[in-house]
Coordinates of C-alpha atoms and ligand atoms in Angstrom, one line a residue:
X1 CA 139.0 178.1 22.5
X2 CA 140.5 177.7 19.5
X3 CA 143.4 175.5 20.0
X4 CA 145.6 176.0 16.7
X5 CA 147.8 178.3 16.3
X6 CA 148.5 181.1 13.4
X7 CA 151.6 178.6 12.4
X8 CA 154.1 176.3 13.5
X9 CA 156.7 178.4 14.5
X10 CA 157.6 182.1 15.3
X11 CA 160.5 183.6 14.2
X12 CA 161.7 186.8 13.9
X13 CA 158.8 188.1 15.6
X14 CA 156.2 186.9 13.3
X15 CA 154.2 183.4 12.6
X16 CA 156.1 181.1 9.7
X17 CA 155.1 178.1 8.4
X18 CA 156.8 175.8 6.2
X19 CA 154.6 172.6 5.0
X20 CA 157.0 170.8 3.9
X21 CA 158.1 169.5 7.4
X22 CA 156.7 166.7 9.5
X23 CA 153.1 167.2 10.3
X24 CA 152.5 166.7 14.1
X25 CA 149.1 166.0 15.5
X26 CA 148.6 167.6 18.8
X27 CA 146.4 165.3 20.9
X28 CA 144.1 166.6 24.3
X29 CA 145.0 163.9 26.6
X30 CA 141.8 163.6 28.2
X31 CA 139.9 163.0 25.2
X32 CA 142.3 161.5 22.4
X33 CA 141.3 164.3 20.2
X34 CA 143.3 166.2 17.9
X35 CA 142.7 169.9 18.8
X36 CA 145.9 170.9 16.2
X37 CA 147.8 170.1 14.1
X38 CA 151.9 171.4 13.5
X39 CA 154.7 170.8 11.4
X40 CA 158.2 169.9 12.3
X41 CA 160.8 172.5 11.0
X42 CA 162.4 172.2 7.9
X43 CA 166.5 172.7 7.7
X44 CA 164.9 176.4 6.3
X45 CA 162.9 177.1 8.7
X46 CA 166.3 176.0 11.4
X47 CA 168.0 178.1 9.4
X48 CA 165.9 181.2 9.6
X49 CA 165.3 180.7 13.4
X50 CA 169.1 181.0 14.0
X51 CA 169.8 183.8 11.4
X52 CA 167.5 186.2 13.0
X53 CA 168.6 185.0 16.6
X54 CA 172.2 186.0 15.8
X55 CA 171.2 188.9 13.6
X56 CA 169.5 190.2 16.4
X57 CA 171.6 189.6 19.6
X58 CA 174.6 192.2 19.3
X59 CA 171.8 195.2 19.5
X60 CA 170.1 193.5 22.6
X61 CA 173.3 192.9 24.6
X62 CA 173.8 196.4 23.7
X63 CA 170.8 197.4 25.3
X64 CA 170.8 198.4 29.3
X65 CA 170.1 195.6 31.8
X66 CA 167.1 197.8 33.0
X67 CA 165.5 198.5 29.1
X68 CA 166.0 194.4 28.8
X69 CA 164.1 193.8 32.2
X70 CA 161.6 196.8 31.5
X71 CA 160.3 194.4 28.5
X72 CA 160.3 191.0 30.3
X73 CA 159.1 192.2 33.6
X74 CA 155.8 193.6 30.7
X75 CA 155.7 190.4 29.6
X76 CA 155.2 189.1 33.0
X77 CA 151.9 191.1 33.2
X78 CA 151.2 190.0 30.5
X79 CA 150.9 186.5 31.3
X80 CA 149.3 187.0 34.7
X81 CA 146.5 189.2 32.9
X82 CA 146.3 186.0 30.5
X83 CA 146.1 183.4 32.9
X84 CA 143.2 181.8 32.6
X85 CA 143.3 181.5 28.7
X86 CA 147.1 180.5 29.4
X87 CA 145.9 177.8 31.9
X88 CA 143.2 176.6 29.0
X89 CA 145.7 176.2 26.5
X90 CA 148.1 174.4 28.7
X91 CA 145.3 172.1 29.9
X92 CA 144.7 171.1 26.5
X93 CA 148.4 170.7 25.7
X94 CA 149.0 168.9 28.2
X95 CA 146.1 167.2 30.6
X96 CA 147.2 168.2 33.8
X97 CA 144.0 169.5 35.5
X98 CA 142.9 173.5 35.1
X99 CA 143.1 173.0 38.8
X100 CA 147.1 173.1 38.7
X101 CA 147.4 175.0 35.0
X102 CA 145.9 178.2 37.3
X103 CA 148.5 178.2 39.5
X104 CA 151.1 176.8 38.5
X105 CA 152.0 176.8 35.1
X106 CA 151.8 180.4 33.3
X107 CA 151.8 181.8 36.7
X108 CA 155.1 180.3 37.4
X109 CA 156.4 181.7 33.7
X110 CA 155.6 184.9 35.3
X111 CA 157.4 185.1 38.1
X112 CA 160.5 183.6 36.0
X113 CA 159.9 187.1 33.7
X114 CA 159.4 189.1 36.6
X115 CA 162.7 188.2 38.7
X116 CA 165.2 188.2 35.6
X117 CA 163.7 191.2 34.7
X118 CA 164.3 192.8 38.0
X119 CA 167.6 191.2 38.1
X120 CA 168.8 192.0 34.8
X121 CA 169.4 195.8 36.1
X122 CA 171.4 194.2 38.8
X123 CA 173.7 192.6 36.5
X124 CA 177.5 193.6 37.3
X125 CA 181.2 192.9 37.0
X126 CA 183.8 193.2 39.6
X127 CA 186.6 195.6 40.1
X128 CA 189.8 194.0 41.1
X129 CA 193.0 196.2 42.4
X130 CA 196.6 194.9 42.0
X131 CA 198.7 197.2 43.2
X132 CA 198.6 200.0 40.3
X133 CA 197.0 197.9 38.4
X134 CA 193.9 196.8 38.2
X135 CA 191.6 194.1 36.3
X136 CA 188.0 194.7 35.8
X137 CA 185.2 192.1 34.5
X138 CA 182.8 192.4 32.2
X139 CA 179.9 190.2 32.7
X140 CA 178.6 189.5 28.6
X141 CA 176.0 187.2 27.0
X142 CA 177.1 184.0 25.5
X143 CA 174.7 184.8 22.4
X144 CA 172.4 182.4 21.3
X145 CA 171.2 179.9 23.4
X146 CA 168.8 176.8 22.1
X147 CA 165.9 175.9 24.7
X148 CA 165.0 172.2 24.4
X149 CA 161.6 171.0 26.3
X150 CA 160.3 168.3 28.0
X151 CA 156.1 168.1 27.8
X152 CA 155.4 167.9 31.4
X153 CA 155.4 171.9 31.8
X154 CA 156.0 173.9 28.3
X155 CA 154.9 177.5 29.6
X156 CA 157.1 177.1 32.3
X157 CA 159.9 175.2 30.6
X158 CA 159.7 178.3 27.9
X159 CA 159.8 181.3 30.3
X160 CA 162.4 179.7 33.0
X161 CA 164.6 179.5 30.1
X162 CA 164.1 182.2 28.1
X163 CA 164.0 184.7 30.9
X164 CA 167.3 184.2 32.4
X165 CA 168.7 184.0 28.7
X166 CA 167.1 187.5 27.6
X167 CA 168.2 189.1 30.8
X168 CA 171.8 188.6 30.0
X169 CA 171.5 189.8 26.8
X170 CA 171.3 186.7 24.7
X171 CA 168.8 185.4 22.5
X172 CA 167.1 182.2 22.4
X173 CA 165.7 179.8 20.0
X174 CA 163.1 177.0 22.1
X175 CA 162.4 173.9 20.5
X176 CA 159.2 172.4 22.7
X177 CA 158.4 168.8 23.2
X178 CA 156.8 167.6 20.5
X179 CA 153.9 166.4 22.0
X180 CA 153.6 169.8 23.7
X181 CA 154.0 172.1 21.1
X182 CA 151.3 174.9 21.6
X183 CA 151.9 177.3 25.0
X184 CA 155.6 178.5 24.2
X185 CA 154.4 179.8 21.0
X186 CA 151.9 182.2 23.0
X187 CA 155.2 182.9 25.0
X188 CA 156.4 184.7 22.1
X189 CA 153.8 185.7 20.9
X190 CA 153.5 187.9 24.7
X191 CA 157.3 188.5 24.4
X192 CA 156.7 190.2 21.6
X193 CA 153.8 191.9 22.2
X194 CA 155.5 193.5 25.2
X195 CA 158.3 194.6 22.9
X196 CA 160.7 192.7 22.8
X197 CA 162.8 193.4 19.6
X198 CA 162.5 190.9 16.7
X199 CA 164.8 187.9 16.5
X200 CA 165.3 187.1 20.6
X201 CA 163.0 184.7 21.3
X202 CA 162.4 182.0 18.3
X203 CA 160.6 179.0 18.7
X204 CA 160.5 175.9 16.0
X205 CA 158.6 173.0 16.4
X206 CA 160.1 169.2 15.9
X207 CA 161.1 166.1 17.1
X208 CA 164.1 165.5 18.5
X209 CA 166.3 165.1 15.2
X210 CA 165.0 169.4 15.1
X211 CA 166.9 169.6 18.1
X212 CA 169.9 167.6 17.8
X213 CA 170.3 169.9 14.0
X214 CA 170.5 172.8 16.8
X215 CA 172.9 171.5 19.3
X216 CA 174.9 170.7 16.1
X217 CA 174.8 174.1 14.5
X218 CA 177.6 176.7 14.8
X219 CA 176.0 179.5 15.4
X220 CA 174.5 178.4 18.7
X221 CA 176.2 179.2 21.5
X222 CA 174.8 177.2 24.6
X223 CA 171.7 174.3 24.5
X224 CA 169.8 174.0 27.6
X225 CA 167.8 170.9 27.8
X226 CA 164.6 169.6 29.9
X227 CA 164.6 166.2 29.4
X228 CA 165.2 162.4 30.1
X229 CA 168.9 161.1 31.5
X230 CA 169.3 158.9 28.0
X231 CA 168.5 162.1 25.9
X232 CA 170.5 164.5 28.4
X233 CA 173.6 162.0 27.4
X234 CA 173.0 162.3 23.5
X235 CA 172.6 166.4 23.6
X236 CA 175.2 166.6 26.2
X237 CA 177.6 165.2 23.7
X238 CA 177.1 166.4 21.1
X239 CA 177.1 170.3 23.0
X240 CA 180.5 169.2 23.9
X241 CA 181.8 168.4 20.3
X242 CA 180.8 172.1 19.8
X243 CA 182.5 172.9 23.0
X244 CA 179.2 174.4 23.5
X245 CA 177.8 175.8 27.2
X246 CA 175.0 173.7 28.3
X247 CA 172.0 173.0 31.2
X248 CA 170.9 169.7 31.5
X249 CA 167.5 169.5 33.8
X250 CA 167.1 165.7 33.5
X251 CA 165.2 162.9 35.3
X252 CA 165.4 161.9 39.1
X253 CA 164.2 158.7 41.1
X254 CA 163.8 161.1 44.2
X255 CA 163.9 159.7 47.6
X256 CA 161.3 160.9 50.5
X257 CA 162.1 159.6 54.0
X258 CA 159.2 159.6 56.9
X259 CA 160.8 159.4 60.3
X260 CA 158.8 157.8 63.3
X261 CA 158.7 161.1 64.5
X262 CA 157.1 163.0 61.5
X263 CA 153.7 164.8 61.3
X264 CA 151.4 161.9 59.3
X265 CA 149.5 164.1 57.7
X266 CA 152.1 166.7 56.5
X267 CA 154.2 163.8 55.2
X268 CA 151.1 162.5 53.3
X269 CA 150.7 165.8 51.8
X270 CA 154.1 165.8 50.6
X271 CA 153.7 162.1 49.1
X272 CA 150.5 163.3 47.5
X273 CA 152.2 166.3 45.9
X274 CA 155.4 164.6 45.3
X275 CA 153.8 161.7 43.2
X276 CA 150.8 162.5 42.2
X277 CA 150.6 166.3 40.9
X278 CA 150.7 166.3 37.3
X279 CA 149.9 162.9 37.6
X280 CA 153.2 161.9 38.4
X281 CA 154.6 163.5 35.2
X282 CA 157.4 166.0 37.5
X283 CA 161.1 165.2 37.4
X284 CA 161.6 166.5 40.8
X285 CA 159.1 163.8 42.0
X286 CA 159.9 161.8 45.7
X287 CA 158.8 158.8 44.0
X288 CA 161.0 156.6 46.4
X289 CA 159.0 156.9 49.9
X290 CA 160.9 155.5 52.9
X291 CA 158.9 154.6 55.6
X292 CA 159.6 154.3 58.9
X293 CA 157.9 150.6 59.9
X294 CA 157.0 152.0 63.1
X295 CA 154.3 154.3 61.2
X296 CA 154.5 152.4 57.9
X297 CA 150.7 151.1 58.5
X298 CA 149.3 154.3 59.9
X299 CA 151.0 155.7 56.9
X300 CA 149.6 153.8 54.2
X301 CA 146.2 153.8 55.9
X302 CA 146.0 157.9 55.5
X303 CA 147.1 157.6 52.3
X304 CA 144.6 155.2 51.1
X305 CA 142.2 157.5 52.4
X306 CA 143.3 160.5 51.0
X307 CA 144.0 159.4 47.5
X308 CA 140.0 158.1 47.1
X309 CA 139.3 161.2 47.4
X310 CA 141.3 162.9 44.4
X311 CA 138.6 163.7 41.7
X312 CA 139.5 162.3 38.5
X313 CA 137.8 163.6 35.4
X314 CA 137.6 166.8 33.2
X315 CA 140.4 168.4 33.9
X316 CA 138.6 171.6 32.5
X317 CA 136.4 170.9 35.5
X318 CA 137.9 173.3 38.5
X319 CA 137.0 170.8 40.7
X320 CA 138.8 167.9 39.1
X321 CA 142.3 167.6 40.6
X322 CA 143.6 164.2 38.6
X323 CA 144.1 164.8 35.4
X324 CA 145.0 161.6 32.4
X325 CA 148.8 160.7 31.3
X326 CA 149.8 163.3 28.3
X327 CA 149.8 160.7 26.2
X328 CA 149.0 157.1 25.3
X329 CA 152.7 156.1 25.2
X330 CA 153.1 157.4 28.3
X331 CA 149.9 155.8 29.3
X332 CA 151.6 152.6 28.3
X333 CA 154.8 152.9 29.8
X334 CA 153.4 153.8 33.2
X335 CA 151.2 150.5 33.0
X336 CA 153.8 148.3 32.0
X337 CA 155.8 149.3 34.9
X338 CA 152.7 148.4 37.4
X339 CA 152.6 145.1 35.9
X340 CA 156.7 144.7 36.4
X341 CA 155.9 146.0 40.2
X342 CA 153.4 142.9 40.5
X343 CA 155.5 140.5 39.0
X344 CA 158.6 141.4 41.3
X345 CA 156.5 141.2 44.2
X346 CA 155.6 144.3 45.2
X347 CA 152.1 144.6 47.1
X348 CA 149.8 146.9 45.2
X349 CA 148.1 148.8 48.0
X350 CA 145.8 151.2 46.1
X351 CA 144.8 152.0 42.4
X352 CA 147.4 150.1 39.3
X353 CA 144.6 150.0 36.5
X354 CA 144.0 152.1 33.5
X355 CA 141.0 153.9 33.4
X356 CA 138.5 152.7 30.2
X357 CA 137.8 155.8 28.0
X358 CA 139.4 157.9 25.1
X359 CA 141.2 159.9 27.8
X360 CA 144.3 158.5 29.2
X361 CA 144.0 158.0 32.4
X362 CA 144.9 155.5 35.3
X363 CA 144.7 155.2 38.8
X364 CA 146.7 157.1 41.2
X365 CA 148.9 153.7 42.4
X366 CA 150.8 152.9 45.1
X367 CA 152.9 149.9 46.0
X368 CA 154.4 148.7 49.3
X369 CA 157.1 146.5 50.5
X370 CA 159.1 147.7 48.1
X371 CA 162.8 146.4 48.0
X372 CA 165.7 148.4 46.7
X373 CA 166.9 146.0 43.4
X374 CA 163.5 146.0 42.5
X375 CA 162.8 148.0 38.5
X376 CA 160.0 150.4 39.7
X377 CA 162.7 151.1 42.9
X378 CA 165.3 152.1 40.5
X379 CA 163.7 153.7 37.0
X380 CA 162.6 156.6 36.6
X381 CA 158.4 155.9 35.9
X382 CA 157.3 159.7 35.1
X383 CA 153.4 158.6 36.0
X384 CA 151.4 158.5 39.4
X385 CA 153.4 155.3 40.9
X386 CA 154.6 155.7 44.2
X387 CA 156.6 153.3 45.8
X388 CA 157.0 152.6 50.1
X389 CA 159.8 151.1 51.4
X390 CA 160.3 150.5 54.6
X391 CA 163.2 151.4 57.5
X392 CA 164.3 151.5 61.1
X393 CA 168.0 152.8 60.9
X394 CA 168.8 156.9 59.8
X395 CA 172.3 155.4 59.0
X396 CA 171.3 152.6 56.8
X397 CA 168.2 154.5 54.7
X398 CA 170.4 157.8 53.8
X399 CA 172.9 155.1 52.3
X400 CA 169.7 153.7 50.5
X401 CA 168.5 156.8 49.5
X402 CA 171.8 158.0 47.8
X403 CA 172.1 154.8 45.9
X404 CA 170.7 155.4 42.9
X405 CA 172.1 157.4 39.6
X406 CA 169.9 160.4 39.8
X407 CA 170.0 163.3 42.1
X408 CA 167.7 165.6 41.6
X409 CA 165.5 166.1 44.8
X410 CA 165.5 164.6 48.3
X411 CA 162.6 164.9 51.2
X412 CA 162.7 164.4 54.6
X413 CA 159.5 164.0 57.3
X414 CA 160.7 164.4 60.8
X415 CA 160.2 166.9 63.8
X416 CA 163.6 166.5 64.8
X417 CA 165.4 169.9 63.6
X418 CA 168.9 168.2 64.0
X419 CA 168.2 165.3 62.4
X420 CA 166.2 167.1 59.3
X421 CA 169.6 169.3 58.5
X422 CA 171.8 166.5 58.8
X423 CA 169.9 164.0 56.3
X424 CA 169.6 167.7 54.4
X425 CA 173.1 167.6 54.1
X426 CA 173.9 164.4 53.4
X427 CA 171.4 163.8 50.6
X428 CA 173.4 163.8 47.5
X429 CA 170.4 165.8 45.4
X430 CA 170.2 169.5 43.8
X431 CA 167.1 170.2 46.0
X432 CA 166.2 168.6 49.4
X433 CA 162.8 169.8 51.5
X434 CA 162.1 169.3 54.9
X435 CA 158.8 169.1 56.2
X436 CA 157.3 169.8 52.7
X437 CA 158.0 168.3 49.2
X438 CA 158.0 169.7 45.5
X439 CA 158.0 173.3 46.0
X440 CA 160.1 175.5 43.2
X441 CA 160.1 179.0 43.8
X442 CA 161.8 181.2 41.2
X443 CA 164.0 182.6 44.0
X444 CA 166.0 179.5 44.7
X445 CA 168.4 177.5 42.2
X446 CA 167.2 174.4 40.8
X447 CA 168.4 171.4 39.6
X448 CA 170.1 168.0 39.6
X449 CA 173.4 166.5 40.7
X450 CA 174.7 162.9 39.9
X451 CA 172.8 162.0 36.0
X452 CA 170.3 164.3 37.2
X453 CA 171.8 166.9 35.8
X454 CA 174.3 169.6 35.1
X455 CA 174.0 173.4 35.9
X456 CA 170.9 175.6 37.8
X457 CA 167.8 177.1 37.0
X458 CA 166.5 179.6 38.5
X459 CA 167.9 181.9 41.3
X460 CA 170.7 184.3 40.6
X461 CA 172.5 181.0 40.1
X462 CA 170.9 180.9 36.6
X463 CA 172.6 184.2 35.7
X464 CA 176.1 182.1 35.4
X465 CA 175.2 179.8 33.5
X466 CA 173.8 182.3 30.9
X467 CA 176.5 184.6 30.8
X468 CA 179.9 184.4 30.3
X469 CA 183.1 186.7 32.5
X470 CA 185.4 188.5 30.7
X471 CA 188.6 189.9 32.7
X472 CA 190.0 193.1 31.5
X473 CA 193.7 193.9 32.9
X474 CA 194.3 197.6 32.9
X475 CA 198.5 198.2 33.5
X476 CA 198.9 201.8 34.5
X477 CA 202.6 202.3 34.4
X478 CA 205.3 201.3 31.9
X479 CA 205.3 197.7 30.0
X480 CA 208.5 195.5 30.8
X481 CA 209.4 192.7 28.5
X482 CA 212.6 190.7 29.0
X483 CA 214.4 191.5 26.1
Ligands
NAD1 P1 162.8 163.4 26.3 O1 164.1 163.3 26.7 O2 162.2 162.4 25.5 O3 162.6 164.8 25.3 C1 163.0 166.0 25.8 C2 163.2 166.9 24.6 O4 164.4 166.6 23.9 C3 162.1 166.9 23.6 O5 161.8 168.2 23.1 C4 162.7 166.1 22.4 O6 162.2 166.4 21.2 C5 164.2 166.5 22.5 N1 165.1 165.5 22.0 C6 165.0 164.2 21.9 N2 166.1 163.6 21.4 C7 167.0 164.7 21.1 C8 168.3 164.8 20.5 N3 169.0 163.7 20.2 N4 168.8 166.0 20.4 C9 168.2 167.1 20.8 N5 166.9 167.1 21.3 C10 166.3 165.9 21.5 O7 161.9 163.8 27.6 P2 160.3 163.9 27.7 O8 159.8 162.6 27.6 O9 159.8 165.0 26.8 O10 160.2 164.5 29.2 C11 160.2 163.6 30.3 C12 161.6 163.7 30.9 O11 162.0 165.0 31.2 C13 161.7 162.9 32.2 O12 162.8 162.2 32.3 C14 161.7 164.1 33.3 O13 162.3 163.7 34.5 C15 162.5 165.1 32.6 N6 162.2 166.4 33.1 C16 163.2 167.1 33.8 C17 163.0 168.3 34.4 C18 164.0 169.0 35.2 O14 163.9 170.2 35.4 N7 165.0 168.3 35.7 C19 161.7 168.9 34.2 C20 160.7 168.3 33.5 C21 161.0 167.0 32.9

């Protein structure tokens, strides 16, 4: 496949480059090879993204909800037709294995297309009697909204912004991670090839200084931002100087709790998928397992088991299901946090080395006996860590769980159906599962609570925070003024 694209960026419906900015090496994680090469937008190249985003957005917002979905629920074909070069590309971007890029990755971009595009239709006002009089809304874009990406899932990053943002009639300029910068290019490139109208959906390469320029710049209207808490602070700011709307899908420390009473191997499951899919490298991860000591050894045991047999390799190889770090900083970080683990006291009970190679790889790791102060209890890792704590009281580990600054996602192991909704309830997190972990269905809203977040993805949730109500009062009879 050939890995490097037309140009850096794609505005205005066409590939543009501009030399002059930053080159960025793109790196395949699994082999330390470059496989392209981009260059970080210039203040021109800014410029031009956000000219022909608000040049184009008044005729789009014009459009029908229906002729807007018509286009993105096309693109969604699209992408499902493409899946398999989609799930190359994203593989390569990334690391994660073709294993999960095949189902999970333009797949899920898909469905994001698919539902805003059957939604957009759908979109109304409300009617509101007074008497005589009466108030209508209007339910109207906010114009043009800036997509910033984290590297862990760029298709889907790209399409579960930018769908929800086309539907409503706005357009979008996506900045991608910079180590990640190749799949939402193709998303535009399929956008447009489905027809959507010049101008909507721009995306720019850069660092993050490229995207602070466009939470800065006055013709955006609203940033939305995958990212870390410490960046999420920075760009939540500096929207707010702007008075601008924004998203913030940020980083968690998620808790998992396995009741006595739970089904060992489904709560295994969910610790697998919950730490070590995409090697570790999801927000939403349950990275904080609380054991019941009861089945705390029974637990680990299984575990142990089942993690020898993930197969770590080519993660162009179907059969390989571990895939290497995206990138050797992350690599780095991930390992320096293992040795903190150790040095706190923390028992390593399975994997904790790097694995030698060009690829990035390490071990899938877990540690037990696990206390709450410790660093890898409280940070956020972003790699395959998991950490077991143990517990006897319901009382005493929700009040553990909740004590921590994030609140993204929460999961609870337990055959009790009381007990699952009221731990449901009392988790403070934007997503709780019980009985399973880490599932994100386009249907339902996502996102964090706490410094997890701010706003929903997703679910007809997403439509408010892409759109704006406008209240129309309509007086029927005579106007009186006091004087
Ligand atoms: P990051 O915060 O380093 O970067 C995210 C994006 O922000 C990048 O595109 C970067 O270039 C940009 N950026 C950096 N500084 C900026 C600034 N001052 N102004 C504007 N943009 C700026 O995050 P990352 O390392 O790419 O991704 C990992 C993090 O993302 C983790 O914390 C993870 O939990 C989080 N994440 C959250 C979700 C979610 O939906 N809640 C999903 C995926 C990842």
């Amino acid at each position: 496949m050939n890995t490097q694209p037309e140009a850096s960026h794609f505005i205005n419906g066409a590939y543009v480059e501009d030399t002059a900015g930053a080159k960025i090496d793109v790196v395949y994680p699994a082999t330390g090879e470059v496989i392209a090469t981009v260059h970080a937008a210039t203040p021109a190249i800014v410029d031009m993204a956000l000219d022909a985003a608000r040049t184009a957005q008044a005729a789009w917002a014009a459009m029908t909800g229906t002729e807007r979905g018509r286009i993105l629920r096309r693109a969604a074909d699209i992408m499902r037709a493409r899946n398999h070069d989609l799930s190359v590309l994203e593989t390569y971007d990334t690391g994660k294995p073709y294993q999960e890029t095949s189902v999970a990755d333009a797949t899920s971009g898909a469905d994001a297309l698919e539902y805003f595009g059957g939604l957009a239709g759908a979109l109304t006002g409300e009617h509101i009697q007074l008497g005589e009089d009466w108030v209508y809304t209007r339910r109207e874009p906010l114009g043009v909204c800036v997509g910033i990406g984290a590297w862990n899932y760029p298709t889907q990053i790209a399409c579960w912004k930018g769908a929800p943002a086309l539907a409503c009639g706005n357009a979008v300029v996506f900045k991608p991670s910079e180590t990640t910068p190749l799949c939402a290019l193709k998303v535009a490139e399929i956008l447009h090839e489905a027809g959507l109208p010049a101008g909507l959906y721009n995306v720019i390469q850069g660092m993050g200084e490229v995207g602070a320029k466009l939470v800065t710049d006055a013709r955006v209207d609203k940033v939305s931002l995958t990212g870390s808490v410490p960046t999420g602070r920075k760009v939540y700011a500096a929207a707010a100087a702007g008075m601008k709307h924004v998203t913030m899908e940020l980083g968690g420390k998620s808790p998992m709790i396995v009741f006595e009473d739970a089904d060992i191997e489904n709560a295994v499951s969910g610790a697998i998928l919950g730490n070590f899919y995409s090697s570790g490298q999801v927000c939403s991860n349950g990275t904080r397992v609380f054991v019941h000591k009861d089945i705390k050894e029974a637990f680990l045991e299984r575990l142990s088991e089942r993690l020898a047999g993930a197969v770590i390799g080519d993660p162009m190889d179907p059969a390989t299901s571990f895939g290497p770090m995206v990138s050797r900083n992350q690599l780095d970080i991930v390992l320096k946090y293992i040795e903190t683990g150790k040095a706190e006291g923390a028992r390593l009970v399975t994997g904790g080395a790097e694995i030698e190679g060009d690829g990035y790889f390490i071990q899938p790791t877990v540690f037990a006996d696990v206390t709450d102060g410790m660093t890898i209890a409280r940070e956020e890792i972003f790699g395959p860590v998991m950490a077991v704590f143990d517990f006897e009281d319901e009382a005493d580990v929700m009040a553990r769980a909740n004590d921590t600054e994030f609140g993204l996602a929460a999961g609870v192991f337990t055959r009790d159906l009381a007990r699952a909704h009221r731990v449901a309830a009392r988790f403070e997190a934007g997503t709780c599962y019980i009985n399973t972990y880490n599932d994100a269905p386009v249907e339902a809203p996502f996102g964090g609570v706490k410094a997890s977040g701010v706003g929903r993805e997703n679910s007809k949730a997403a439509i408010e925070h892409y759109s704006q109500v406008k209240s129309v009062y309509v007086r029927m009879g005579d106007v009186e003024a006091p004087f």
